[in-house]
Amino acid sequence: MSDTPDSAVQTVRKYIEQHRAAFLDDLAEWLRIPSVSAQPEHAPDVRRSAEWLAAQLARTGFPVTEVWETDGAPAVYAEWPSADPDAPTVLVYGHHDVQPAAREDGWHTDPFEPVIRDNRLYARGAADDKGQVFFHTLGVRAHLDLTGRTTPAVTLKLLVEGEEESGSAHFRALVEERRDRLAADAVIVSDTGMWSETTPTVCTGMRGLADCEIELYGPDQDIHSGSFGGAVPNPATVAARLVAALHDEDERVTVPGFYDGVAELTDAERALIAELPFDEAAWLATARSHGTLGEAGHSTLERVWARPTAEVNGIGGGYQGPGGKTIIPSTAQLKLSFRLVAGQDPDRIEQSVRDWVAARVPSGIRHKITFGAATRPCLTPLGHPALQAVARSMSLAFDGAKIRYTREGGSGPAADLQDVLAAPVLFLGISVPSDGWHAPNEKVELDLLLKGVEATAHLWGELAAALRRTRR
């Protein structure tokens, strides 16, 4: 690339400004499609969304665009081979389905009729995730304009799934089935965000997830607590004891082997987290909570990003109506979830939880544990050259700003890509907390959306060079 960094930045920005209006018009057209994967009545809309995107990617210049069928909602695949014989391959992941939304939920306008106010685009999917998928279309064209190329500096692939918002139930099977087509040297996930409008950041990892429901069975029916209480086991009491035993006095999970393999934070990683302008009072206000509590020896951000957790999501059993009812209930239920970090194996966690419960359920109580589909954690090493390429691209887009690093406390299907494709997963997102993912009046900041376009315009050249270095 012959341009100086400053001239490259200006060249990209000029191109984006020239195409901004058409880009936003096209995005608005896509946002009008109510591709709600969780609601069966919208299945035709999810398909229409996939077909619309495939056609748009073909118009962008991708010579290969396909709609891939699954046992659930369709995904979109696109590929643009690089003319460079030694070019690395990069796969971009996102999703085209969206959360349910209705005007009566509290939206100021129709959630599927995009509106621009105060340089913000309001619509369901504006940030999560259609806007962040779509910035790649203008970004790759800006990359070609900047470099004078006719093909990208990397062989560029896109995989945009259609059921992320309903649990990605068929995603791993799709990736395994199509692993040869999806093979890549690195994966870019554009389904994440930044710390704030004024603090650009790159995410380096997401936690995994294992969750279960525990059913406890005592008497064959509710029985009189006076006649039988104190002489037979009570499943509601057992449920309460399991919950009480789940953490010790330092808020550490007591399940044996739970922390085996956990990738502990290095001093350097803890220092990077501490650099972020974290306001605990503001964070608590966002959480609608009145105090912090968590594993001793770790800050709040460390707890939600880099430490594994166990949470009680629900507990029930016995009489819940008005007044008293003196019974020993016949059943009780618990719902637990475990957020996992790099180094933890969901299968081992599941077995450990099963063993832990079995050891604590007394004679006379039968129990059943049902686990949902697990999500594996993923983590990008801070020293990986590809991560540095993402950070440099973001810095160019943000006028040379220092790029800091975050993690996500939540979970997603990115780890399936890392696991099946054996490729590092990197995150490039421009959404900010105020965008209101899953909430009424979801929006995206237009200035930041176009910063995403800028970053990807620089990214493919940066990644081509970085990934070639990893081969040496």
Tab-separated table of C-alpha atoms in Angstrom:
chain	number	residue	atom	x	y	z
A	1	MET	CA	0.000	0.000	0.000
A	2	SER	CA	1.674	3.166	-1.178
A	3	ASP	CA	-0.517	5.646	0.693
A	4	THR	CA	0.691	7.187	3.922
A	5	PRO	CA	-1.589	6.454	6.881
A	6	ASP	CA	-3.073	9.973	6.778
A	7	SER	CA	-3.738	9.894	3.045
A	8	ALA	CA	-5.184	6.373	3.315
A	9	VAL	CA	-7.585	7.545	6.024
A	10	GLN	CA	-8.715	10.511	3.923
A	11	THR	CA	-9.116	8.375	0.808
A	12	VAL	CA	-11.338	5.926	2.671
A	13	ARG	CA	-13.413	8.671	4.263
A	14	LYS	CA	-13.977	10.394	0.933
A	15	TYR	CA	-15.182	7.147	-0.615
A	16	ILE	CA	-17.516	6.449	2.308
A	17	GLU	CA	-18.997	9.937	2.186
A	18	GLN	CA	-19.687	9.559	-1.533
A	19	HIS	CA	-21.586	6.320	-0.924
A	20	ARG	CA	-23.104	7.044	2.490
A	21	ALA	CA	-26.647	7.817	1.310
A	22	ALA	CA	-26.990	4.703	-0.844
A	23	PHE	CA	-25.466	2.560	1.926
A	24	LEU	CA	-28.019	3.790	4.488
A	25	ASP	CA	-30.899	3.400	2.049
A	26	ASP	CA	-29.920	-0.219	1.432
A	27	LEU	CA	-29.518	-0.922	5.136
A	28	ALA	CA	-32.947	0.571	5.835
A	29	GLU	CA	-34.467	-1.718	3.212
A	30	TRP	CA	-32.984	-4.745	4.985
A	31	LEU	CA	-34.098	-3.515	8.400
A	32	ARG	CA	-37.692	-3.381	7.175
A	33	ILE	CA	-37.709	-7.179	6.929
A	34	PRO	CA	-38.922	-8.484	10.338
A	35	SER	CA	-36.589	-11.488	10.460
A	36	VAL	CA	-37.571	-12.659	13.963
A	37	SER	CA	-36.290	-16.221	14.193
A	38	ALA	CA	-37.940	-16.951	17.548
A	39	GLN	CA	-41.471	-16.481	16.188
A	40	PRO	CA	-42.643	-19.177	13.735
A	41	GLU	CA	-44.956	-16.761	11.940
A	42	HIS	CA	-41.885	-14.806	10.834
A	43	ALA	CA	-40.123	-17.802	9.248
A	44	PRO	CA	-40.924	-16.487	5.745
A	45	ASP	CA	-39.418	-13.131	6.720
A	46	VAL	CA	-36.216	-14.783	7.948
A	47	ARG	CA	-35.931	-16.516	4.593
A	48	ARG	CA	-36.662	-13.262	2.772
A	49	SER	CA	-33.910	-11.597	4.819
A	50	ALA	CA	-31.416	-14.298	3.805
A	51	GLU	CA	-32.324	-14.009	0.144
A	52	TRP	CA	-32.133	-10.208	0.276
A	53	LEU	CA	-28.651	-10.334	1.820
A	54	ALA	CA	-27.363	-12.904	-0.666
A	55	ALA	CA	-28.526	-10.701	-3.537
A	56	GLN	CA	-26.981	-7.598	-1.947
A	57	LEU	CA	-23.635	-9.337	-1.459
A	58	ALA	CA	-23.672	-10.309	-5.125
A	59	ARG	CA	-24.267	-6.643	-6.027
A	60	THR	CA	-21.356	-5.723	-3.736
A	61	GLY	CA	-19.063	-7.873	-5.873
A	62	PHE	CA	-18.890	-11.250	-4.151
A	63	PRO	CA	-18.702	-13.790	-6.990
A	64	VAL	CA	-20.101	-16.557	-4.749
A	65	THR	CA	-23.291	-15.998	-2.741
A	66	GLU	CA	-25.431	-18.843	-1.433
A	67	VAL	CA	-28.332	-19.407	0.941
A	68	TRP	CA	-27.511	-22.416	3.097
A	69	GLU	CA	-30.346	-24.476	4.480
A	70	THR	CA	-30.328	-25.818	8.028
A	71	ASP	CA	-32.873	-27.745	10.083
A	72	GLY	CA	-33.901	-24.300	11.320
A	73	ALA	CA	-33.507	-20.912	9.664
A	74	PRO	CA	-31.348	-20.348	6.565
A	75	ALA	CA	-27.848	-18.883	6.701
A	76	VAL	CA	-26.045	-16.850	4.033
A	77	TYR	CA	-22.592	-17.674	2.699
A	78	ALA	CA	-20.480	-15.489	0.424
A	79	GLU	CA	-16.920	-15.752	-0.840
A	80	TRP	CA	-14.592	-13.375	-2.696
A	81	PRO	CA	-11.260	-15.068	-3.519
A	82	SER	CA	-8.157	-12.905	-3.531
A	83	ALA	CA	-6.089	-12.798	-6.702
A	84	ASP	CA	-2.934	-13.118	-4.563
A	85	PRO	CA	-1.877	-16.784	-4.630
A	86	ASP	CA	-0.551	-16.692	-1.063
A	87	ALA	CA	-3.378	-14.585	0.397
A	88	PRO	CA	-4.688	-15.754	3.775
A	89	THR	CA	-8.385	-16.487	4.198
A	90	VAL	CA	-10.624	-14.610	6.629
A	91	LEU	CA	-14.174	-15.582	7.583
A	92	VAL	CA	-16.593	-12.901	8.846
A	93	TYR	CA	-19.427	-14.052	11.122
A	94	GLY	CA	-22.675	-12.259	11.900
A	95	HIS	CA	-26.410	-12.947	11.982
A	96	HIS	CA	-29.390	-11.628	10.071
A	97	ASP	CA	-32.166	-12.611	12.468
A	98	VAL	CA	-33.407	-10.190	15.118
A	99	GLN	CA	-35.186	-10.139	18.459
A	100	PRO	CA	-38.976	-9.810	18.628
A	101	ALA	CA	-40.225	-6.220	18.656
A	102	ALA	CA	-43.613	-4.490	18.707
A	103	ARG	CA	-44.693	-0.866	19.045
A	104	GLU	CA	-46.515	-1.631	22.286
A	105	ASP	CA	-43.239	-2.775	23.903
A	106	GLY	CA	-42.318	0.896	24.304
A	107	TRP	CA	-40.992	1.806	20.870
A	108	HIS	CA	-41.444	5.439	19.878
A	109	THR	CA	-41.881	4.393	16.242
A	110	ASP	CA	-42.532	1.181	14.294
A	111	PRO	CA	-39.512	-1.058	15.087
A	112	PHE	CA	-39.383	-2.270	11.485
A	113	GLU	CA	-39.653	1.153	9.877
A	114	PRO	CA	-36.160	2.681	10.232
A	115	VAL	CA	-36.018	6.291	11.396
A	116	ILE	CA	-33.008	8.614	11.617
A	117	ARG	CA	-33.078	11.110	14.487
A	118	ASP	CA	-30.128	13.081	15.867
A	119	ASN	CA	-27.698	11.139	13.647
A	120	ARG	CA	-28.929	7.831	15.040
A	121	LEU	CA	-30.672	5.089	13.123
A	122	TYR	CA	-33.528	3.516	15.098
A	123	ALA	CA	-34.846	0.067	14.122
A	124	ARG	CA	-34.780	-3.497	15.370
A	125	GLY	CA	-31.475	-4.946	14.158
A	126	ALA	CA	-29.820	-1.568	13.595
A	127	ALA	CA	-26.975	-2.567	15.906
A	128	ASP	CA	-27.708	-6.247	16.612
A	129	ASP	CA	-26.701	-7.355	14.097
A	130	LYS	CA	-27.749	-6.163	10.653
A	131	GLY	CA	-25.948	-2.833	10.872
A	132	GLN	CA	-22.703	-4.485	11.915
A	133	VAL	CA	-22.956	-7.127	9.205
A	134	PHE	CA	-23.822	-4.583	6.565
A	135	PHE	CA	-20.871	-2.258	7.175
A	136	HIS	CA	-18.699	-4.973	5.637
A	137	THR	CA	-20.340	-4.413	2.235
A	138	LEU	CA	-19.227	-0.793	1.967
A	139	GLY	CA	-15.976	-1.545	3.800
A	140	VAL	CA	-14.732	-4.045	1.222
A	141	ARG	CA	-15.572	-1.649	-1.622
A	142	ALA	CA	-13.670	1.138	0.166
A	143	HIS	CA	-10.748	-1.289	0.586
A	144	LEU	CA	-10.671	-1.915	-3.167
A	145	ASP	CA	-10.889	1.796	-3.920
A	146	LEU	CA	-8.048	2.537	-1.494
A	147	THR	CA	-5.709	-0.125	-2.805
A	148	GLY	CA	-6.636	-0.113	-6.482
A	149	ARG	CA	-7.249	-3.836	-6.268
A	150	THR	CA	-9.946	-5.781	-8.076
A	151	THR	CA	-10.091	-8.440	-5.355
A	152	PRO	CA	-9.565	-8.165	-1.595
A	153	ALA	CA	-6.107	-8.550	-0.049
A	154	VAL	CA	-7.466	-11.665	1.695
A	155	THR	CA	-9.795	-14.333	0.444
A	156	LEU	CA	-12.903	-13.022	2.139
A	157	LYS	CA	-15.749	-15.268	3.296
A	158	LEU	CA	-18.959	-14.353	5.105
A	159	LEU	CA	-21.214	-16.612	7.155
A	160	VAL	CA	-24.373	-14.867	8.361
A	161	GLU	CA	-26.625	-17.182	10.351
A	162	GLY	CA	-30.371	-16.928	10.725
A	163	GLU	CA	-31.127	-18.122	14.242
A	164	GLU	CA	-28.594	-16.575	16.620
A	165	GLU	CA	-31.375	-14.792	18.497
A	166	SER	CA	-33.142	-18.110	19.107
A	167	GLY	CA	-30.113	-19.996	20.389
A	168	SER	CA	-28.103	-21.011	17.283
A	169	ALA	CA	-29.502	-24.514	17.707
A	170	HIS	CA	-28.263	-25.720	14.324
A	171	PHE	CA	-25.179	-23.572	13.941
A	172	ARG	CA	-22.487	-25.983	15.068
A	173	ALA	CA	-23.897	-28.744	12.860
A	174	LEU	CA	-23.812	-26.330	9.918
A	175	VAL	CA	-20.193	-25.385	10.609
A	176	GLU	CA	-19.174	-29.029	10.941
A	177	GLU	CA	-20.986	-29.988	7.747
A	178	ARG	CA	-19.448	-27.102	5.779
A	179	ARG	CA	-16.059	-26.923	7.457
A	180	ASP	CA	-14.174	-27.316	4.170
A	181	ARG	CA	-15.994	-24.377	2.607
A	182	LEU	CA	-15.546	-22.312	5.780
A	183	ALA	CA	-11.837	-23.050	6.321
A	184	ALA	CA	-10.015	-19.864	7.280
A	185	ASP	CA	-6.838	-18.538	8.851
A	186	ALA	CA	-8.844	-16.222	11.109
A	187	VAL	CA	-12.454	-15.424	11.984
A	188	ILE	CA	-13.842	-11.905	12.451
A	189	VAL	CA	-16.982	-11.672	14.562
A	190	SER	CA	-18.988	-8.493	14.024
A	191	ASP	CA	-21.624	-9.048	16.679
A	192	THR	CA	-20.137	-7.140	19.571
A	193	GLY	CA	-19.406	-3.605	20.697
A	194	MET	CA	-17.129	-1.014	22.222
A	195	TRP	CA	-16.784	0.443	25.673
A	196	SER	CA	-18.253	3.832	24.700
A	197	GLU	CA	-18.467	6.456	21.976
A	198	THR	CA	-15.269	8.067	23.239
A	199	THR	CA	-13.333	4.934	24.230
A	200	PRO	CA	-12.819	2.675	21.207
A	201	THR	CA	-12.085	-0.893	22.204
A	202	VAL	CA	-11.606	-4.351	20.771
A	203	CYS	CA	-13.191	-7.358	22.465
A	204	THR	CA	-10.830	-10.278	23.058
A	205	GLY	CA	-13.132	-12.985	24.336
A	206	MET	CA	-16.537	-14.254	25.342
A	207	ARG	CA	-17.509	-16.573	28.147
A	208	GLY	CA	-19.067	-19.947	27.525
A	209	LEU	CA	-22.308	-21.211	28.996
A	210	ALA	CA	-23.729	-24.383	30.488
A	211	ASP	CA	-27.203	-24.418	31.996
A	212	CYS	CA	-29.408	-27.002	33.593
A	213	GLU	CA	-32.737	-27.675	35.229
A	214	ILE	CA	-32.845	-29.819	38.351
A	215	GLU	CA	-36.133	-31.526	39.263
A	216	LEU	CA	-36.508	-32.937	42.765
A	217	TYR	CA	-39.205	-35.470	43.648
A	218	GLY	CA	-40.272	-36.337	47.205
A	219	PRO	CA	-43.682	-37.722	48.194
A	220	ASP	CA	-45.899	-38.886	45.362
A	221	GLN	CA	-48.257	-36.005	46.238
A	222	ASP	CA	-48.326	-33.001	48.551
A	223	ILE	CA	-48.740	-34.282	52.123
A	224	HIS	CA	-49.707	-32.842	55.516
A	225	SER	CA	-46.754	-31.193	57.250
A	226	GLY	CA	-48.154	-31.965	60.699
A	227	SER	CA	-48.630	-35.646	60.080
A	228	PHE	CA	-45.414	-36.223	58.186
A	229	GLY	CA	-43.152	-33.180	58.642
A	230	GLY	CA	-39.812	-33.901	60.237
A	231	ALA	CA	-40.009	-37.564	59.281
A	232	VAL	CA	-39.718	-37.524	55.473
A	233	PRO	CA	-37.449	-35.494	53.197
A	234	ASN	CA	-38.816	-32.251	51.761
A	235	PRO	CA	-37.765	-31.510	48.142
A	236	ALA	CA	-38.135	-27.758	48.647
A	237	THR	CA	-35.721	-27.922	51.572
A	238	VAL	CA	-33.284	-29.920	49.455
A	239	ALA	CA	-33.529	-27.284	46.717
A	240	ALA	CA	-32.756	-24.542	49.229
A	241	ARG	CA	-29.789	-26.465	50.591
A	242	LEU	CA	-28.360	-26.988	47.104
A	243	VAL	CA	-28.617	-23.265	46.417
A	244	ALA	CA	-27.022	-22.409	49.763
A	245	ALA	CA	-24.161	-24.824	49.121
A	246	LEU	CA	-23.384	-23.550	45.620
A	247	HIS	CA	-20.969	-20.820	46.832
A	248	ASP	CA	-18.619	-20.493	49.765
A	249	GLU	CA	-18.081	-17.419	51.948
A	250	ASP	CA	-15.778	-15.910	49.290
A	251	GLU	CA	-18.415	-16.380	46.568
A	252	ARG	CA	-16.397	-19.114	44.911
A	253	VAL	CA	-18.289	-21.992	43.312
A	254	THR	CA	-18.016	-25.113	45.446
A	255	VAL	CA	-18.566	-27.727	42.734
A	256	PRO	CA	-15.401	-29.891	42.855
A	257	GLY	CA	-13.168	-29.359	39.828
A	258	PHE	CA	-15.097	-26.271	38.715
A	259	TYR	CA	-11.947	-24.137	38.433
A	260	ASP	CA	-9.775	-26.818	36.840
A	261	GLY	CA	-8.028	-25.405	33.785
A	262	VAL	CA	-9.260	-21.829	34.239
A	263	ALA	CA	-7.009	-19.388	32.366
A	264	GLU	CA	-6.051	-16.971	35.119
A	265	LEU	CA	-5.615	-13.300	34.308
A	266	THR	CA	-2.036	-12.153	33.939
A	267	ASP	CA	-0.849	-8.968	35.623
A	268	ALA	CA	-0.733	-7.328	32.190
A	269	GLU	CA	-4.353	-8.297	31.453
A	270	ARG	CA	-5.519	-7.016	34.809
A	271	ALA	CA	-3.707	-3.743	34.158
A	272	LEU	CA	-5.422	-3.351	30.780
A	273	ILE	CA	-8.829	-3.895	32.372
A	274	ALA	CA	-7.980	-1.339	35.057
A	275	GLU	CA	-7.206	1.246	32.335
A	276	LEU	CA	-10.848	1.415	31.305
A	277	PRO	CA	-12.871	4.368	32.657
A	278	PHE	CA	-15.167	2.203	34.761
A	279	ASP	CA	-17.761	3.988	36.896
A	280	GLU	CA	-19.127	1.431	39.311
A	281	ALA	CA	-22.055	3.622	40.405
A	282	ALA	CA	-23.148	4.104	36.795
A	283	TRP	CA	-22.701	0.395	36.143
A	284	LEU	CA	-24.914	-0.439	39.131
A	285	ALA	CA	-27.546	1.993	37.878
A	286	THR	CA	-27.547	0.227	34.506
A	287	ALA	CA	-27.868	-3.100	36.346
A	288	ARG	CA	-30.749	-1.719	38.437
A	289	SER	CA	-28.870	-3.117	41.439
A	290	HIS	CA	-27.848	-1.689	44.780
A	291	GLY	CA	-24.466	-3.231	45.503
A	292	THR	CA	-21.749	-5.430	44.059
A	293	LEU	CA	-20.971	-8.968	45.152
A	294	GLY	CA	-18.744	-11.594	43.624
A	295	GLU	CA	-15.668	-13.753	43.877
A	296	ALA	CA	-13.214	-12.317	46.380
A	297	GLY	CA	-9.960	-10.918	45.035
A	298	HIS	CA	-11.353	-9.729	41.709
A	299	SER	CA	-12.716	-6.426	40.458
A	300	THR	CA	-16.233	-6.085	39.088
A	301	LEU	CA	-15.069	-6.134	35.460
A	302	GLU	CA	-12.833	-9.131	36.096
A	303	ARG	CA	-15.791	-10.972	37.599
A	304	VAL	CA	-18.088	-10.420	34.601
A	305	TRP	CA	-15.454	-10.885	31.893
A	306	ALA	CA	-12.771	-13.275	33.047
A	307	ARG	CA	-14.085	-15.383	35.917
A	308	PRO	CA	-16.464	-18.354	35.777
A	309	THR	CA	-19.733	-18.086	37.644
A	310	ALA	CA	-22.714	-20.081	38.876
A	311	GLU	CA	-26.111	-18.409	39.076
A	312	VAL	CA	-29.512	-19.479	40.317
A	313	ASN	CA	-31.899	-18.495	37.526
A	314	GLY	CA	-34.989	-19.868	39.178
A	315	ILE	CA	-36.205	-21.807	42.191
A	316	GLY	CA	-39.654	-23.177	42.813
A	317	GLY	CA	-41.700	-25.724	44.668
A	318	GLY	CA	-44.620	-25.987	47.023
A	319	TYR	CA	-47.514	-23.617	47.625
A	320	GLN	CA	-47.151	-20.083	46.236
A	321	GLY	CA	-50.677	-18.709	46.635
A	322	PRO	CA	-52.097	-16.331	49.252
A	323	GLY	CA	-52.198	-17.411	52.862
A	324	GLY	CA	-50.716	-20.557	54.268
A	325	LYS	CA	-50.900	-24.164	53.183
A	326	THR	CA	-49.160	-26.515	55.565
A	327	ILE	CA	-47.767	-29.141	53.233
A	328	ILE	CA	-44.624	-30.961	52.307
A	329	PRO	CA	-44.578	-30.405	48.552
A	330	SER	CA	-44.112	-33.335	46.253
A	331	THR	CA	-41.675	-31.559	43.916
A	332	ALA	CA	-39.246	-28.671	43.675
A	333	GLN	CA	-37.223	-27.247	40.805
A	334	LEU	CA	-34.001	-25.334	40.268
A	335	LYS	CA	-32.617	-23.641	37.171
A	336	LEU	CA	-28.862	-23.012	37.224
A	337	SER	CA	-26.467	-21.506	34.703
A	338	PHE	CA	-22.682	-21.526	34.627
A	339	ARG	CA	-20.659	-18.939	32.698
A	340	LEU	CA	-17.346	-20.460	31.672
A	341	VAL	CA	-13.977	-18.981	30.758
A	342	ALA	CA	-11.048	-20.119	28.642
A	343	GLY	CA	-9.659	-23.433	29.853
A	344	GLN	CA	-12.967	-24.835	31.070
A	345	ASP	CA	-14.632	-27.741	29.285
A	346	PRO	CA	-18.458	-27.646	29.327
A	347	ASP	CA	-18.671	-31.451	29.249
A	348	ARG	CA	-16.488	-31.741	32.359
A	349	ILE	CA	-18.485	-29.016	34.088
A	350	GLU	CA	-21.713	-30.855	33.341
A	351	GLN	CA	-20.394	-34.097	34.848
A	352	SER	CA	-19.033	-32.268	37.882
A	353	VAL	CA	-22.401	-30.644	38.523
A	354	ARG	CA	-24.187	-33.976	38.158
A	355	ASP	CA	-21.815	-35.583	40.677
A	356	TRP	CA	-22.124	-32.625	43.072
A	357	VAL	CA	-25.925	-32.784	43.072
A	358	ALA	CA	-26.018	-36.566	43.445
A	359	ALA	CA	-23.765	-36.357	46.503
A	360	ARG	CA	-26.110	-33.862	48.216
A	361	VAL	CA	-29.537	-35.280	47.496
A	362	PRO	CA	-30.659	-37.389	50.488
A	363	SER	CA	-32.241	-40.799	50.371
A	364	GLY	CA	-35.945	-40.534	49.672
A	365	ILE	CA	-35.541	-37.744	47.087
A	366	ARG	CA	-35.325	-38.658	43.423
A	367	HIS	CA	-33.818	-36.153	41.051
A	368	LYS	CA	-33.384	-35.483	37.361
A	369	ILE	CA	-30.924	-33.050	35.748
A	370	THR	CA	-31.381	-31.788	32.193
A	371	PHE	CA	-28.629	-29.745	30.556
A	372	GLY	CA	-29.154	-27.525	27.546
A	373	ALA	CA	-26.746	-27.212	24.622
A	374	ALA	CA	-23.475	-25.771	25.895
A	375	THR	CA	-21.526	-22.846	24.465
A	376	ARG	CA	-17.756	-22.959	24.704
A	377	PRO	CA	-15.689	-19.952	25.816
A	378	CYS	CA	-13.274	-18.290	23.411
A	379	LEU	CA	-10.311	-16.005	23.979
A	380	THR	CA	-7.898	-14.236	21.633
A	381	PRO	CA	-4.347	-13.974	23.030
A	382	LEU	CA	-3.336	-10.330	23.379
A	383	GLY	CA	-0.093	-10.930	21.515
A	384	HIS	CA	-1.657	-12.509	18.429
A	385	PRO	CA	-0.608	-10.611	15.267
A	386	ALA	CA	-4.152	-10.754	13.898
A	387	LEU	CA	-5.481	-9.019	17.020
A	388	GLN	CA	-2.916	-6.290	16.573
A	389	ALA	CA	-4.091	-5.893	12.966
A	390	VAL	CA	-7.654	-5.361	14.168
A	391	ALA	CA	-6.478	-2.809	16.740
A	392	ARG	CA	-4.431	-0.897	14.119
A	393	SER	CA	-7.420	-0.789	11.777
A	394	MET	CA	-9.649	0.521	14.546
A	395	SER	CA	-7.037	3.130	15.468
A	396	LEU	CA	-6.909	4.398	11.875
A	397	ALA	CA	-10.676	4.741	11.875
A	398	PHE	CA	-10.615	6.609	15.187
A	399	ASP	CA	-7.941	9.171	14.248
A	400	GLY	CA	-5.037	7.378	15.875
A	401	ALA	CA	-6.781	6.832	19.215
A	402	LYS	CA	-5.334	4.265	21.593
A	403	ILE	CA	-7.393	1.103	21.315
A	404	ARG	CA	-8.121	-0.607	24.603
A	405	TYR	CA	-9.301	-4.140	25.207
A	406	THR	CA	-12.465	-5.583	26.703
A	407	ARG	CA	-14.161	-8.938	26.978
A	408	GLU	CA	-17.826	-9.914	26.841
A	409	GLY	CA	-19.502	-11.427	29.864
A	410	GLY	CA	-22.131	-13.077	27.700
A	411	SER	CA	-21.876	-16.029	25.368
A	412	GLY	CA	-22.311	-16.696	21.664
A	413	PRO	CA	-21.564	-19.162	18.877
A	414	ALA	CA	-18.121	-17.709	18.086
A	415	ALA	CA	-16.442	-20.502	20.034
A	416	ASP	CA	-17.956	-23.086	17.667
A	417	LEU	CA	-16.077	-21.437	14.809
A	418	GLN	CA	-12.866	-21.422	16.828
A	419	ASP	CA	-13.341	-25.033	17.852
A	420	VAL	CA	-14.395	-26.551	14.511
A	421	LEU	CA	-12.219	-24.441	12.199
A	422	ALA	CA	-9.171	-24.315	14.519
A	423	ALA	CA	-8.775	-20.619	13.713
A	424	PRO	CA	-8.357	-17.622	16.032
A	425	VAL	CA	-11.527	-15.624	16.619
A	426	LEU	CA	-11.266	-11.836	16.587
A	427	PHE	CA	-13.987	-9.317	17.351
A	428	LEU	CA	-14.698	-6.122	15.434
A	429	GLY	CA	-17.775	-4.225	16.558
A	430	ILE	CA	-18.790	-0.588	16.918
A	431	SER	CA	-21.976	-0.814	18.962
A	432	VAL	CA	-22.123	0.967	22.333
A	433	PRO	CA	-24.135	0.142	25.484
A	434	SER	CA	-26.720	2.856	24.803
A	435	ASP	CA	-27.728	1.126	21.551
A	436	GLY	CA	-30.232	-0.965	23.487
A	437	TRP	CA	-29.774	-4.463	22.093
A	438	HIS	CA	-32.957	-6.518	22.626
A	439	ALA	CA	-34.694	-3.443	24.075
A	440	PRO	CA	-37.269	-0.988	22.729
A	441	ASN	CA	-35.851	1.793	20.531
A	442	GLU	CA	-32.716	-0.092	19.512
A	443	LYS	CA	-30.431	2.227	17.539
A	444	VAL	CA	-26.980	2.602	16.085
A	445	GLU	CA	-24.874	5.752	16.128
A	446	LEU	CA	-24.362	6.617	12.469
A	447	ASP	CA	-20.903	8.092	13.047
A	448	LEU	CA	-19.829	4.850	14.699
A	449	LEU	CA	-21.464	2.719	12.020
A	450	LEU	CA	-19.330	4.507	9.428
A	451	LYS	CA	-16.272	4.052	11.662
A	452	GLY	CA	-16.960	0.332	11.300
A	453	VAL	CA	-16.886	0.778	7.532
A	454	GLU	CA	-13.567	2.624	7.843
A	455	ALA	CA	-12.025	-0.024	10.064
A	456	THR	CA	-12.870	-2.839	7.665
A	457	ALA	CA	-11.531	-0.831	4.717
A	458	HIS	CA	-8.120	-0.880	6.417
A	459	LEU	CA	-8.491	-4.315	7.987
A	460	TRP	CA	-8.030	-6.611	5.015
A	461	GLY	CA	-4.612	-5.239	4.116
A	462	GLU	CA	-3.533	-5.261	7.759
A	463	LEU	CA	-4.731	-8.836	8.266
A	464	ALA	CA	-3.114	-10.060	5.049
A	465	ALA	CA	0.268	-8.890	6.301
A	466	ALA	CA	-0.268	-10.093	9.895
A	467	LEU	CA	-1.456	-13.568	8.942
A	468	ARG	CA	1.393	-14.066	6.521
A	469	ARG	CA	3.760	-13.369	9.411
A	470	THR	CA	2.127	-16.146	11.465
A	471	ARG	CA	3.004	-18.641	8.707
A	472	ARG	CA	6.734	-17.994	8.957
